[in-house]
Amino acid sequence: MKTLIRISTAAALAAGLSLGGTAAQAAGGHGGPELMHPSWSFEGIYGRYNEDQLKRGWEVYAQVCASCHPLDYMHYRNLEGLGYTEDEVKEIAAQFEVRDGPDEWGEMFTRPATPPDAFAEPYENDALAKLANGGVVPPNLSVMTRARDGGADYVYSLMLGYEGGVPEWVHEEDPDFALPPGKSFNAYFPGYAISMPEQLFEGAVTYSDGTEATPEQMAKDVTAFLQWAAEPELEDRKELGRYTLLFLIVFTGVLYAYKREIWKDAH
Ligand code: HEC
């Protein structure tokens, strides 16, 4: 029995590691505080997205982040994945303007978006994006939870990691630290000096489900939404993972029985 247990624990561990996702860890290997780790509905092998939360997260993205950050690869019709109906998605899309053209006069123009359109880009080009953001282009957020160490925990912590001034512990770490002009202090951003000002002030968005828009609530919702944008197929993958795990356990049992059969007379 020992082998079986050992092998299936290893299989469970391997599956858990690849399915689990977000373990707490320090931001990007630099000093500073440990990342915050709220409980995520999509964690663990039975993890699922919470549609109410995803809708709220979309509202945060649309009302706050979309004015600076693109969400590449996303089309308005993908919002049906959050539980919106076709008609609701039409209405949502129509609130955004997308660039189109050229028209018969050779001119580019803007028009209200429709469900098949890709999400509107906040800036016409990188030069304008830089000009508006202290020389830094706000990055595409659609793969952010996968692109950074710490994933969802990092994005959540970053949104809440602003401090009015430079805290004492930073000067203990580096007595010469000075915040360059135009940058904000963020405890979780590598190097601490970030070109994105604090975004999530109390009441920054109006939730249509009436939830109180505290900074923690908004940070959690928008991070869950960004996790979904990066990995909409997560639930299918977890289901496959569970079957794979079950298969491995059964298969291990079969192998073990087989081994005993073969060695039965050899002792
Ligand atoms: C006023 C423009 C602006 C708004 C609004 C804005 N951001 Fe940013 N954001 C930036 C800029 C500029 C950067 C690049 C920061 C840097 O590299 O110093 C950035 C960077 C980021 C990063 C990447 C940090 C990293 O590790 O590189 C994340 C994640 C992020 N923003 C999330 C959000 C979310 C979520 C929202 C909405 C709640 C939001 N931002 C709203 C301008 C903005």
Tab-separated table of N, CA and C and ligand atoms in Angstrom, residues 60-61 64-69 123 129 132-141 144-145 148 154-155 158-159 162 183 188-190 193-197 199-200 218-219 222-223 226, ligand 1:
chain	number	residue	atom	x	y	z
A	60	VAL	N	-15.529	47.860	-12.777
A	60	VAL	CA	-14.345	48.598	-12.335
A	60	VAL	C	-13.431	48.855	-13.531
A	61	TYR	N	-13.183	47.804	-14.314
A	61	TYR	CA	-12.318	47.999	-15.490
A	61	TYR	C	-12.891	49.097	-16.393
A	64	VAL	N	-12.894	52.656	-14.594
A	64	VAL	CA	-11.626	53.216	-14.108
A	64	VAL	C	-10.442	52.909	-15.045
A	65	CYS	N	-10.174	51.632	-15.271
A	65	CYS	CA	-8.925	51.242	-15.931
A	65	CYS	C	-8.937	51.480	-17.444
A	66	ALA	N	-10.132	51.372	-18.067
A	66	ALA	CA	-10.207	51.392	-19.534
A	66	ALA	C	-9.755	52.714	-20.140
A	67	SER	N	-9.733	53.784	-19.323
A	67	SER	CA	-9.306	55.057	-19.898
A	67	SER	C	-7.792	55.078	-20.142
A	68	CYS	N	-7.052	54.146	-19.557
A	68	CYS	CA	-5.600	54.092	-19.789
A	68	CYS	C	-5.132	52.753	-20.361
A	69	HIS	N	-5.729	51.651	-19.897
A	69	HIS	CA	-5.209	50.319	-20.267
A	69	HIS	C	-6.041	49.622	-21.339
A	123	TYR	N	-5.838	54.794	-26.309
A	123	TYR	CA	-5.054	55.815	-27.006
A	123	TYR	C	-4.885	55.422	-28.467
A	129	ALA	N	-0.094	57.699	-25.713
A	129	ALA	CA	-0.216	57.020	-24.423
A	129	ALA	C	0.903	57.458	-23.483
A	132	ALA	N	0.571	61.041	-22.151
A	132	ALA	CA	-0.434	61.205	-21.104
A	132	ALA	C	-0.023	60.553	-19.786
A	133	ASN	N	1.025	59.711	-19.800
A	133	ASN	CA	1.350	58.932	-18.607
A	133	ASN	C	2.812	59.030	-18.185
A	134	GLY	N	3.355	60.210	-18.262
A	134	GLY	CA	4.715	60.429	-17.778
A	134	GLY	C	5.749	59.572	-18.490
A	135	GLY	N	5.570	59.338	-19.792
A	135	GLY	CA	6.583	58.639	-20.570
A	135	GLY	C	6.470	57.130	-20.555
A	136	VAL	N	5.452	56.579	-19.912
A	136	VAL	CA	5.292	55.125	-19.853
A	136	VAL	C	3.939	54.731	-20.473
A	137	VAL	N	3.953	53.712	-21.324
A	137	VAL	CA	2.701	53.241	-21.924
A	137	VAL	C	1.999	52.315	-20.934
A	138	PRO	N	0.756	52.603	-20.547
A	138	PRO	CA	0.036	51.667	-19.663
A	138	PRO	C	-0.090	50.308	-20.366
A	139	PRO	N	0.397	49.242	-19.723
A	139	PRO	CA	0.442	47.952	-20.418
A	139	PRO	C	-0.937	47.334	-20.649
A	140	ASN	N	-0.989	46.437	-21.643
A	140	ASN	CA	-2.171	45.632	-21.887
A	140	ASN	C	-2.463	44.801	-20.635
A	141	LEU	N	-3.701	44.798	-20.189
A	141	LEU	CA	-4.002	44.068	-18.944
A	141	LEU	C	-4.535	42.660	-19.174
A	144	MET	N	-2.127	40.132	-17.720
A	144	MET	CA	-1.356	40.621	-16.577
A	144	MET	C	-1.269	39.610	-15.427
A	145	THR	N	-2.367	38.923	-15.120
A	145	THR	CA	-2.309	38.009	-13.971
A	145	THR	C	-1.416	36.807	-14.267
A	148	ARG	N	2.890	38.324	-14.414
A	148	ARG	CA	3.658	38.766	-13.245
A	148	ARG	C	3.733	37.667	-12.190
A	154	TYR	N	-0.583	39.587	-6.859
A	154	TYR	CA	0.227	40.766	-7.180
A	154	TYR	C	-0.650	41.924	-7.641
A	155	VAL	N	-1.574	41.636	-8.565
A	155	VAL	CA	-2.426	42.712	-9.091
A	155	VAL	C	-3.258	43.313	-7.958
A	158	LEU	N	-0.960	45.330	-5.658
A	158	LEU	CA	-0.520	46.554	-6.342
A	158	LEU	C	-1.592	47.637	-6.269
A	159	MET	N	-2.849	47.239	-6.494
A	159	MET	CA	-3.925	48.228	-6.492
A	159	MET	C	-4.077	48.872	-5.116
A	162	TYR	N	-0.531	51.640	-2.452
A	162	TYR	CA	-0.092	53.044	-2.480
A	162	TYR	C	0.019	53.614	-1.074
A	183	LYS	N	6.064	60.289	-10.082
A	183	LYS	CA	5.825	58.879	-9.758
A	183	LYS	C	5.131	58.773	-8.402
A	188	TYR	N	4.406	47.409	-3.584
A	188	TYR	CA	4.522	46.120	-4.261
A	188	TYR	C	5.129	46.206	-5.651
A	189	PHE	N	5.306	47.423	-6.165
A	189	PHE	CA	5.862	47.584	-7.503
A	189	PHE	C	7.382	47.463	-7.397
A	190	PRO	N	8.005	46.648	-8.270
A	190	PRO	CA	9.464	46.530	-8.211
A	190	PRO	C	10.121	47.904	-8.318
A	193	ALA	N	8.648	52.866	-7.346
A	193	ALA	CA	8.223	54.123	-7.988
A	193	ALA	C	7.421	53.784	-9.237
A	194	ILE	N	6.127	54.033	-9.217
A	194	ILE	CA	5.263	53.625	-10.323
A	194	ILE	C	4.652	54.845	-11.019
A	195	SER	N	4.484	54.723	-12.333
A	195	SER	CA	3.915	55.831	-13.121
A	195	SER	C	2.393	55.844	-13.122
A	196	MET	N	1.785	54.846	-12.474
A	196	MET	CA	0.320	54.843	-12.382
A	196	MET	C	-0.079	55.438	-11.034
A	197	PRO	N	-0.819	56.544	-11.034
A	197	PRO	CA	-1.274	57.079	-9.747
A	197	PRO	C	-2.282	56.138	-9.089
A	199	GLN	N	-5.572	54.517	-7.929
A	199	GLN	CA	-6.824	54.524	-8.686
A	199	GLN	C	-8.066	54.263	-7.847
A	200	LEU	N	-7.946	53.354	-6.880
A	200	LEU	CA	-9.168	52.844	-6.264
A	200	LEU	C	-9.512	53.541	-4.948
A	218	MET	N	-13.169	46.713	-4.757
A	218	MET	CA	-12.880	47.003	-6.170
A	218	MET	C	-11.619	46.279	-6.626
A	219	ALA	N	-10.594	46.251	-5.752
A	219	ALA	CA	-9.337	45.596	-6.127
A	219	ALA	C	-9.583	44.108	-6.354
A	222	VAL	N	-11.846	43.620	-9.645
A	222	VAL	CA	-11.177	43.877	-10.931
A	222	VAL	C	-10.097	42.824	-11.176
A	223	THR	N	-9.465	42.348	-10.113
A	223	THR	CA	-8.440	41.314	-10.281
A	223	THR	C	-9.083	40.013	-10.751
A	226	LEU	N	-9.757	40.376	-14.352
A	226	LEU	CA	-8.546	40.275	-15.170
A	226	LEU	C	-8.039	38.830	-15.233
B	1	HEC	C1	-4.331	57.300	-15.588
B	1	HEC	C2	-3.971	56.105	-16.307
B	1	HEC	C3	-4.150	54.774	-15.616
B	1	HEC	C4	-5.306	54.232	-15.075
B	1	HEC	C5	-6.687	54.869	-15.024
B	1	HEC	C6	-4.959	52.905	-14.630
B	1	HEC	N1	-3.636	52.653	-14.853
B	1	HEC	FE1	-2.657	50.930	-14.459
B	1	HEC	N2	-0.927	51.703	-15.210
B	1	HEC	C7	-0.800	52.972	-15.744
B	1	HEC	C8	0.577	53.176	-16.129
B	1	HEC	C9	1.158	54.448	-16.757
B	1	HEC	C10	1.268	51.980	-15.816
B	1	HEC	C11	2.765	51.699	-15.988
B	1	HEC	C12	3.428	51.901	-14.628
B	1	HEC	C13	4.923	51.833	-14.642
B	1	HEC	O1	5.480	51.009	-15.401
B	1	HEC	O2	5.552	52.588	-13.874
B	1	HEC	C14	0.283	51.071	-15.251
B	1	HEC	C15	0.577	49.794	-14.836
B	1	HEC	C16	-0.366	48.884	-14.369
B	1	HEC	C17	-0.088	47.505	-14.033
B	1	HEC	C18	1.242	46.780	-14.242
B	1	HEC	C19	2.215	46.960	-13.119
B	1	HEC	C20	3.477	46.205	-13.451
B	1	HEC	O3	3.839	45.279	-12.696
B	1	HEC	O4	4.107	46.513	-14.483
B	1	HEC	C21	-1.267	46.951	-13.612
B	1	HEC	C22	-1.488	45.522	-13.147
B	1	HEC	C23	-2.259	47.990	-13.658
B	1	HEC	N3	-1.675	49.153	-14.120
B	1	HEC	C24	-3.579	47.806	-13.303
B	1	HEC	C25	-4.554	48.787	-13.390
B	1	HEC	C26	-5.930	48.574	-13.021
B	1	HEC	C27	-6.512	47.248	-12.541
B	1	HEC	C28	-6.564	49.759	-13.213
B	1	HEC	C29	-8.005	50.064	-12.932
B	1	HEC	C30	-8.465	49.824	-11.588
B	1	HEC	C31	-5.572	50.710	-13.708
B	1	HEC	N4	-4.374	50.093	-13.797
B	1	HEC	C32	-5.858	52.035	-14.027
B	1	HEC	C33	-1.800	53.915	-15.893
B	1	HEC	C34	-3.113	53.759	-15.468
